[in-house]
PDB file of C-alpha atoms in Angstrom:
ATOM      1  CA  MET A   1       0.271   0.481   0.071  1.00 60.00           C
ATOM      2  CA  SER A   2       0.722   3.551  -1.220  1.00 86.00           C
ATOM      3  CA  TRP A   3       2.926   5.459   2.416  1.00 89.00           C
ATOM      4  CA  LYS A   4       0.288   8.270   1.219  1.00 91.00           C
ATOM      5  CA  GLU A   5      -2.613   6.025   2.256  1.00 90.00           C
ATOM      6  CA  ARG A   6      -1.684   4.358   5.202  1.00 92.00           C
ATOM      7  CA  ASP A   7       1.789   5.053   7.589  1.00 95.00           C
ATOM      8  CA  LYS A   8       2.608   2.549  10.331  1.00 94.00           C
ATOM      9  CA  TRP A   9       1.981   5.428  13.013  1.00 97.00           C
ATOM     10  CA  GLY A  10      -0.651   6.709  15.351  1.00 96.00           C
ATOM     11  CA  TRP A  11      -1.983   9.054  18.285  1.00 97.00           C
ATOM     12  CA  ARG A  12       0.786   8.237  20.296  1.00 97.00           C
ATOM     13  CA  GLU A  13       3.844   9.213  17.649  1.00 98.00           C
ATOM     14  CA  PHE A  14       2.172  12.315  16.686  1.00 98.00           C
ATOM     15  CA  ILE A  15       1.393  13.643  20.291  1.00 98.00           C
ATOM     16  CA  LEU A  16       4.962  12.998  21.441  1.00 98.00           C
ATOM     17  CA  LEU A  17       6.480  14.716  18.633  1.00 98.00           C
ATOM     18  CA  MET A  18       4.174  17.116  18.913  1.00 97.00           C
ATOM     19  CA  ILE A  19       5.517  17.642  22.721  1.00 97.00           C
ATOM     20  CA  ILE A  20       9.421  17.254  21.441  1.00 97.00           C
ATOM     21  CA  GLU A  21       8.405  20.366  19.107  1.00 95.00           C
ATOM     22  CA  PHE A  22       6.665  22.724  20.806  1.00 94.00           C
ATOM     23  CA  GLY A  23       7.290  21.493  24.010  1.00 95.00           C
ATOM     24  CA  VAL A  24      11.117  21.079  24.136  1.00 96.00           C
ATOM     25  CA  VAL A  25      12.625  22.977  20.930  1.00 94.00           C
ATOM     26  CA  ILE A  26      10.331  26.343  21.137  1.00 91.00           C
ATOM     27  CA  GLY A  27       9.210  26.093  24.386  1.00 91.00           C
ATOM     28  CA  ILE A  28      12.584  24.824  26.488  1.00 94.00           C
ATOM     29  CA  ILE A  29      15.439  25.773  23.249  1.00 94.00           C
ATOM     30  CA  LYS A  30      14.288  29.102  21.646  1.00 90.00           C
ATOM     31  CA  PHE A  31      13.084  30.471  25.196  1.00 89.00           C
ATOM     32  CA  PHE A  32      15.755  29.617  27.608  1.00 93.00           C
ATOM     33  CA  ILE A  33      18.280  27.807  25.892  1.00 95.00           C
ATOM     34  CA  LYS A  34      19.226  29.912  23.189  1.00 92.00           C
ATOM     35  CA  PRO A  35      19.649  32.940  25.510  1.00 93.00           C
ATOM     36  CA  LEU A  36      22.477  31.272  26.697  1.00 95.00           C
ATOM     37  CA  TYR A  37      23.702  30.524  23.947  1.00 95.00           C
ATOM     38  CA  SER A  38      23.959  33.969  23.216  1.00 91.00           C
ATOM     39  CA  GLN A  39      25.479  35.304  26.530  1.00 93.00           C
ATOM     40  CA  TRP A  40      28.436  32.442  26.082  1.00 93.00           C
ATOM     41  CA  PHE A  41      29.258  33.912  22.527  1.00 90.00           C
ATOM     42  CA  LYS A  42      27.786  37.534  22.658  1.00 86.00           C
ATOM     43  CA  ASP A  43      27.087  36.510  18.547  1.00 84.00           C
ATOM     44  CA  GLU A  44      24.149  35.743  17.289  1.00 85.00           C
ATOM     45  CA  LEU A  45      25.024  34.099  13.941  1.00 85.00           C
ATOM     46  CA  TYR A  46      27.391  31.659  16.530  1.00 90.00           C
ATOM     47  CA  ALA A  47      23.619  31.225  18.889  1.00 91.00           C
ATOM     48  CA  GLY A  48      21.693  30.491  16.461  1.00 89.00           C
ATOM     49  CA  THR A  49      23.756  28.379  14.833  1.00 92.00           C
ATOM     50  CA  LEU A  50      24.049  25.943  17.430  1.00 95.00           C
ATOM     51  CA  MET A  51      20.866  26.903  18.743  1.00 94.00           C
ATOM     52  CA  GLY A  52      20.347  24.820  15.003  1.00 94.00           C
ATOM     53  CA  LEU A  53      22.630  22.403  15.763  1.00 96.00           C
ATOM     54  CA  THR A  54      20.412  21.248  19.318  1.00 97.00           C
ATOM     55  CA  ILE A  55      17.636  21.348  18.004  1.00 96.00           C
ATOM     56  CA  ALA A  56      18.041  19.136  15.277  1.00 97.00           C
ATOM     57  CA  ILE A  57      19.458  16.619  17.581  1.00 97.00           C
ATOM     58  CA  VAL A  58      16.434  16.098  19.721  1.00 97.00           C
ATOM     59  CA  ILE A  59      14.488  16.235  16.064  1.00 97.00           C
ATOM     60  CA  ILE A  60      16.689  13.409  15.003  1.00 98.00           C
ATOM     61  CA  ILE A  61      16.994  11.847  18.040  1.00 98.00           C
ATOM     62  CA  GLY A  62      12.908  12.575  19.115  1.00 98.00           C
ATOM     63  CA  VAL A  63      12.199  10.371  15.336  1.00 98.00           C
ATOM     64  CA  TYR A  64      14.444   7.782  16.297  1.00 98.00           C
ATOM     65  CA  PHE A  65      13.516   6.529  19.224  1.00 98.00           C
ATOM     66  CA  ILE A  66       9.307   7.453  19.100  1.00 98.00           C
ATOM     67  CA  ALA A  67       8.296   6.433  15.706  1.00 98.00           C
ATOM     68  CA  LEU A  68      11.544   4.048  14.142  1.00 98.00           C
ATOM     69  CA  ARG A  69      12.749   2.642  16.976  1.00 97.00           C
ATOM     70  CA  PRO A  70       9.854   1.018  18.480  1.00 97.00           C
ATOM     71  CA  ARG A  71       8.160  -0.218  15.386  1.00 95.00           C
ATOM     72  CA  LYS A  72      11.878  -1.543  14.123  1.00 97.00           C
ATOM     73  CA  LEU A  73      11.710   0.239  10.921  1.00 97.00           C
ATOM     74  CA  SER A  74      13.980   2.292   8.490  1.00 96.00           C
ATOM     75  CA  TRP A  75      14.230   5.942   7.866  1.00 97.00           C
ATOM     76  CA  ARG A  76      12.612   5.193   4.494  1.00 96.00           C
ATOM     77  CA  GLU A  77       9.249   5.472   6.460  1.00 96.00           C
ATOM     78  CA  VAL A  78      10.572   9.413   6.511  1.00 97.00           C
ATOM     79  CA  GLY A  79      11.259   9.826   3.064  1.00 96.00           C
ATOM     80  CA  ILE A  80      14.959   8.589   3.398  1.00 97.00           C
ATOM     81  CA  ARG A  81      15.238   7.111  -0.050  1.00 96.00           C
ATOM     82  CA  PRO A  82      16.971   7.282  -3.583  1.00 96.00           C
ATOM     83  CA  PHE A  83      14.608   9.792  -5.865  1.00 96.00           C
ATOM     84  CA  ASP A  84      15.280   9.243 -10.086  1.00 96.00           C
ATOM     85  CA  LYS A  85      16.991  10.914 -11.707  1.00 95.00           C
ATOM     86  CA  LYS A  86      14.007  12.083 -14.345  1.00 96.00           C
ATOM     87  CA  ASP A  87      12.748  14.452 -10.626  1.00 97.00           C
ATOM     88  CA  TRP A  88      15.962  16.904 -11.182  1.00 97.00           C
ATOM     89  CA  LYS A  89      13.428  18.936 -13.259  1.00 97.00           C
ATOM     90  CA  LEU A  90      11.085  18.758 -11.098  1.00 97.00           C
ATOM     91  CA  ILE A  91      13.424  19.866  -7.717  1.00 97.00           C
ATOM     92  CA  ILE A  92      14.736  23.407 -10.355  1.00 97.00           C
ATOM     93  CA  LEU A  93      11.013  24.029 -11.396  1.00 97.00           C
ATOM     94  CA  LEU A  94      10.262  24.879  -7.316  1.00 97.00           C
ATOM     95  CA  SER A  95      13.355  25.884  -6.568  1.00 96.00           C
ATOM     96  CA  ILE A  96      12.720  29.115  -8.738  1.00 96.00           C
ATOM     97  CA  LEU A  97       9.103  29.198  -8.146  1.00 96.00           C
ATOM     98  CA  LEU A  98       9.878  29.708  -4.481  1.00 95.00           C
ATOM     99  CA  LEU A  99      12.346  32.173  -4.925  1.00 93.00           C
ATOM    100  CA  ALA A 100      10.405  33.726  -7.269  1.00 93.00           C
ATOM    101  CA  GLY A 101       7.153  33.934  -4.746  1.00 91.00           C
ATOM    102  CA  ALA A 102       9.482  34.441  -2.099  1.00 88.00           C
ATOM    103  CA  ILE A 103      10.641  37.830  -3.636  1.00 86.00           C
ATOM    104  CA  ILE A 104       7.070  38.331  -4.422  1.00 88.00           C
ATOM    105  CA  VAL A 105       5.739  38.259  -0.815  1.00 83.00           C
ATOM    106  CA  MET A 106       8.665  40.236   0.787  1.00 79.00           C
ATOM    107  CA  SER A 107       8.089  43.049  -2.132  1.00 80.00           C
ATOM    108  CA  LEU A 108       4.644  43.093  -0.437  1.00 79.00           C
ATOM    109  CA  THR A 109       4.747  42.697   2.700  1.00 72.00           C
ATOM    110  CA  SER A 110       7.631  45.698   2.439  1.00 70.00           C
ATOM    111  CA  LEU A 111       4.783  47.680   1.385  1.00 72.00           C
ATOM    112  CA  ILE A 112       3.140  47.896   4.370  1.00 66.00           C
ATOM    113  CA  GLY A 113       6.601  47.550   6.599  1.00 58.00           C
ATOM    114  CA  ASN A 114       7.830  44.673   7.128  1.00 56.00           C
ATOM    115  CA  SER A 115      12.051  44.298   7.505  1.00 51.00           C
ATOM    116  CA  TYR A 116      13.095  41.193   7.324  1.00 49.00           C
ATOM    117  CA  GLU A 117      16.556  41.873   9.153  1.00 51.00           C
ATOM    118  CA  ASN A 118      17.012  39.678  12.129  1.00 56.00           C
ATOM    119  CA  GLY A 119      19.698  38.850  14.712  1.00 55.00           C
ATOM    120  CA  LYS A 120      21.533  36.632  12.237  1.00 58.00           C
ATOM    121  CA  THR A 121      21.699  38.398   9.447  1.00 59.00           C
ATOM    122  CA  GLU A 122      23.813  41.426  11.125  1.00 61.00           C
ATOM    123  CA  ALA A 123      25.557  39.303  12.831  1.00 61.00           C
ATOM    124  CA  ILE A 124      26.902  38.471   9.107  1.00 64.00           C
ATOM    125  CA  GLN A 125      26.619  41.649   8.439  1.00 60.00           C
ATOM    126  CA  LYS A 126      28.993  43.110  11.360  1.00 68.00           C
ATOM    127  CA  ASN A 127      31.350  40.478  10.980  1.00 68.00           C
ATOM    128  CA  LEU A 128      31.768  39.901   7.653  1.00 67.00           C
ATOM    129  CA  ALA A 129      34.859  37.125   6.789  1.00 74.00           C
ATOM    130  CA  ILE A 130      34.537  33.669   5.081  1.00 82.00           C
ATOM    131  CA  HIS A 131      34.119  31.551   8.492  1.00 80.00           C
ATOM    132  CA  THR A 132      31.403  33.305   9.175  1.00 82.00           C
ATOM    133  CA  ILE A 133      29.883  32.730   5.952  1.00 83.00           C
ATOM    134  CA  ILE A 134      30.793  29.330   6.009  1.00 88.00           C
ATOM    135  CA  ILE A 135      28.951  28.641   9.380  1.00 88.00           C
ATOM    136  CA  ALA A 136      25.483  30.864   8.437  1.00 86.00           C
ATOM    137  CA  PHE A 137      25.801  28.189   5.358  1.00 89.00           C
ATOM    138  CA  ILE A 138      26.184  25.892   6.838  1.00 92.00           C
ATOM    139  CA  SER A 139      23.694  26.219   9.221  1.00 90.00           C
ATOM    140  CA  ALA A 140      20.718  27.588   6.350  1.00 90.00           C
ATOM    141  CA  ALA A 141      21.678  25.459   3.328  1.00 93.00           C
ATOM    142  CA  ILE A 142      22.705  22.004   5.734  1.00 95.00           C
ATOM    143  CA  ILE A 143      21.777  21.204   9.558  1.00 95.00           C
ATOM    144  CA  SER A 144      17.918  22.876   8.868  1.00 94.00           C
ATOM    145  CA  PRO A 145      17.222  21.190   5.766  1.00 97.00           C
ATOM    146  CA  VAL A 146      18.319  17.874   6.570  1.00 97.00           C
ATOM    147  CA  TYR A 147      16.223  17.954   9.932  1.00 97.00           C
ATOM    148  CA  GLU A 148      13.150  20.028   8.907  1.00 97.00           C
ATOM    149  CA  GLU A 149      12.431  17.622   5.479  1.00 98.00           C
ATOM    150  CA  ILE A 150      12.541  14.394   7.839  1.00 98.00           C
ATOM    151  CA  PHE A 151      10.716  15.943  10.692  1.00 98.00           C
ATOM    152  CA  TYR A 152       7.801  17.754   8.709  1.00 98.00           C
ATOM    153  CA  ARG A 153       7.971  16.350   5.389  1.00 98.00           C
ATOM    154  CA  GLY A 154       8.705  13.101   5.964  1.00 97.00           C
ATOM    155  CA  PHE A 155       6.719  12.464   9.288  1.00 98.00           C
ATOM    156  CA  LEU A 156       4.463  15.480   9.975  1.00 98.00           C
ATOM    157  CA  TYR A 157       3.206  15.232   6.316  1.00 98.00           C
ATOM    158  CA  ARG A 158       3.036  11.844   6.130  1.00 97.00           C
ATOM    159  CA  TRP A 159       0.682  11.469   8.919  1.00 98.00           C
ATOM    160  CA  LEU A 160      -1.757  14.214   7.799  1.00 98.00           C
ATOM    161  CA  ARG A 161      -1.725  13.130   4.428  1.00 97.00           C
ATOM    162  CA  THR A 162      -2.386   9.981   4.872  1.00 97.00           C
ATOM    163  CA  ARG A 163      -5.582  10.801   6.973  1.00 96.00           C
ATOM    164  CA  LEU A 164      -6.619  13.238   5.778  1.00 96.00           C
ATOM    165  CA  GLY A 165      -6.154  13.994   2.229  1.00 96.00           C
ATOM    166  CA  LEU A 166      -3.502  16.070  -0.349  1.00 97.00           C
ATOM    167  CA  ILE A 167      -4.948  19.398   0.801  1.00 97.00           C
ATOM    168  CA  ALA A 168      -5.460  19.900   3.927  1.00 98.00           C
ATOM    169  CA  ALA A 169      -1.909  17.673   4.637  1.00 98.00           C
ATOM    170  CA  LEU A 170      -0.524  20.386   2.557  1.00 97.00           C
ATOM    171  CA  ILE A 171      -2.002  23.010   4.537  1.00 97.00           C
ATOM    172  CA  LEU A 172      -1.816  22.055   7.883  1.00 98.00           C
ATOM    173  CA  SER A 173       1.664  21.417   7.564  1.00 97.00           C
ATOM    174  CA  SER A 174       2.750  24.285   6.206  1.00 97.00           C
ATOM    175  CA  LEU A 175       1.000  25.964   8.983  1.00 96.00           C
ATOM    176  CA  ILE A 176       3.097  23.992  11.595  1.00 96.00           C
ATOM    177  CA  PHE A 177       6.015  24.751  10.136  1.00 95.00           C
ATOM    178  CA  THR A 178       5.132  28.394   9.513  1.00 94.00           C
ATOM    179  CA  ILE A 179       4.017  28.456  13.190  1.00 91.00           C
ATOM    180  CA  VAL A 180       7.254  27.024  14.674  1.00 89.00           C
ATOM    181  CA  HIS A 181       9.536  29.453  13.502  1.00 83.00           C
ATOM    182  CA  ILE A 182       8.360  32.307  15.507  1.00 77.00           C
ATOM    183  CA  PRO A 183       8.703  34.848  16.367  1.00 68.00           C
ATOM    184  CA  THR A 184      10.257  35.933  12.991  1.00 69.00           C
ATOM    185  CA  TYR A 185       6.904  37.374  12.465  1.00 64.00           C
ATOM    186  CA  ASN A 186       7.780  39.214   9.105  1.00 69.00           C
ATOM    187  CA  VAL A 187       8.841  35.569   7.034  1.00 78.00           C
ATOM    188  CA  MET A 188       5.562  34.091   7.830  1.00 85.00           C
ATOM    189  CA  PRO A 189       3.792  34.377   4.534  1.00 88.00           C
ATOM    190  CA  VAL A 190       7.186  33.153   3.068  1.00 90.00           C
ATOM    191  CA  ASN A 191       7.791  30.045   4.932  1.00 92.00           C
ATOM    192  CA  PHE A 192       4.532  28.800   4.781  1.00 95.00           C
ATOM    193  CA  LEU A 193       5.026  29.444   1.081  1.00 95.00           C
ATOM    194  CA  SER A 194       8.201  27.003   1.557  1.00 96.00           C
ATOM    195  CA  GLY A 195       6.166  24.843   3.015  1.00 97.00           C
ATOM    196  CA  VAL A 196       3.885  24.152   1.082  1.00 97.00           C
ATOM    197  CA  ILE A 197       6.797  23.821  -2.262  1.00 97.00           C
ATOM    198  CA  PHE A 198       8.570  21.188   0.041  1.00 98.00           C
ATOM    199  CA  ALA A 199       5.832  19.087   0.337  1.00 98.00           C
ATOM    200  CA  TRP A 200       4.519  19.343  -2.698  1.00 98.00           C
ATOM    201  CA  ALA A 201       7.903  18.043  -3.556  1.00 98.00           C
ATOM    202  CA  TYR A 202       8.138  15.127  -1.293  1.00 98.00           C
ATOM    203  CA  GLU A 203       4.415  13.998  -2.390  1.00 97.00           C
ATOM    204  CA  ARG A 204       6.202  14.260  -6.191  1.00 97.00           C
ATOM    205  CA  THR A 205       8.784  12.506  -5.700  1.00 97.00           C
ATOM    206  CA  SER A 206       8.334  10.398  -2.240  1.00 96.00           C
ATOM    207  CA  SER A 207      11.515  11.248  -0.977  1.00 97.00           C
ATOM    208  CA  VAL A 208      12.809  13.782   1.374  1.00 98.00           C
ATOM    209  CA  TRP A 209      15.654  14.857  -0.339  1.00 98.00           C
ATOM    210  CA  PRO A 210      13.628  17.284  -3.114  1.00 98.00           C
ATOM    211  CA  PRO A 211      12.507  18.990  -0.750  1.00 98.00           C
ATOM    212  CA  VAL A 212      15.746  18.870   1.053  1.00 98.00           C
ATOM    213  CA  ILE A 213      17.731  19.916  -2.215  1.00 98.00           C
ATOM    214  CA  ILE A 214      15.195  22.337  -2.871  1.00 98.00           C
ATOM    215  CA  HIS A 215      15.303  23.899   1.230  1.00 97.00           C
ATOM    216  CA  GLY A 216      18.946  24.422   0.932  1.00 96.00           C
ATOM    217  CA  LEU A 217      19.069  26.092  -2.501  1.00 95.00           C
ATOM    218  CA  THR A 218      16.919  28.740  -1.034  1.00 93.00           C
ATOM    219  CA  ASN A 219      18.122  29.283   2.345  1.00 90.00           C
ATOM    220  CA  GLY A 220      21.544  29.279   0.639  1.00 90.00           C
ATOM    221  CA  LEU A 221      20.944  32.116  -1.696  1.00 89.00           C
ATOM    222  CA  MET A 222      19.580  33.955   0.543  1.00 83.00           C
ATOM    223  CA  VAL A 223      22.857  34.321   3.394  1.00 81.00           C
ATOM    224  CA  LEU A 224      24.820  35.306   0.067  1.00 81.00           C
ATOM    225  CA  LEU A 225      22.242  37.458  -1.316  1.00 77.00           C
ATOM    226  CA  THR A 226      22.908  38.460   2.676  1.00 70.00           C
ATOM    227  CA  VAL A 227      26.701  39.011   2.148  1.00 68.00           C
ATOM    228  CA  THR A 228      26.277  40.794  -1.036  1.00 68.00           C
ATOM    229  CA  GLY A 229      23.470  43.041   0.398  1.00 59.00           C
TER     230      GLY A 229
END
């Protein structure tokens, strides 16, 4: 039976992983541990990167010990599987679509006074060097895309897809993906658009690697635009 029709999980796995996401990641790491990192490093880039790595470790461990190991499942169940060479066309098309859509959304929201600067962006611009660019790129283009796609698309989108269908799963998974990026309210419309595109890439390819690539390409380009801007 297709992964879009049935999964190996129940409400227990969903609730426990939501607790990890909203309780541990947002409630503890972002609001309590992140300020500690900021105090230690006195630099938002380093603090933000370490926070991202901490979240990645917590999420990956959570997925493994809650969704996979108890049921003796492989990582293929959360989309870590090869994709066809023909899917590169879709990856390129969706990457262009996301970049174009993000530019349009950001331009429209800028008209009402939204700024897209954040602590990490300001830290890079204040301390522009090869090592800060590399750190920012690794954080945005590698660490975040890998763990976020495994969790939000590989587990969450699939869980919703098997129970609610395509459209509801696209919308709900993208809404949750947007909410967890609070307090970066200024980029919430772009986050929602990104969530829809990443989920659609997973829907079409049955692999998390295409959304990881699209996610990484767009995030990496944003880092480069920050540097050159």
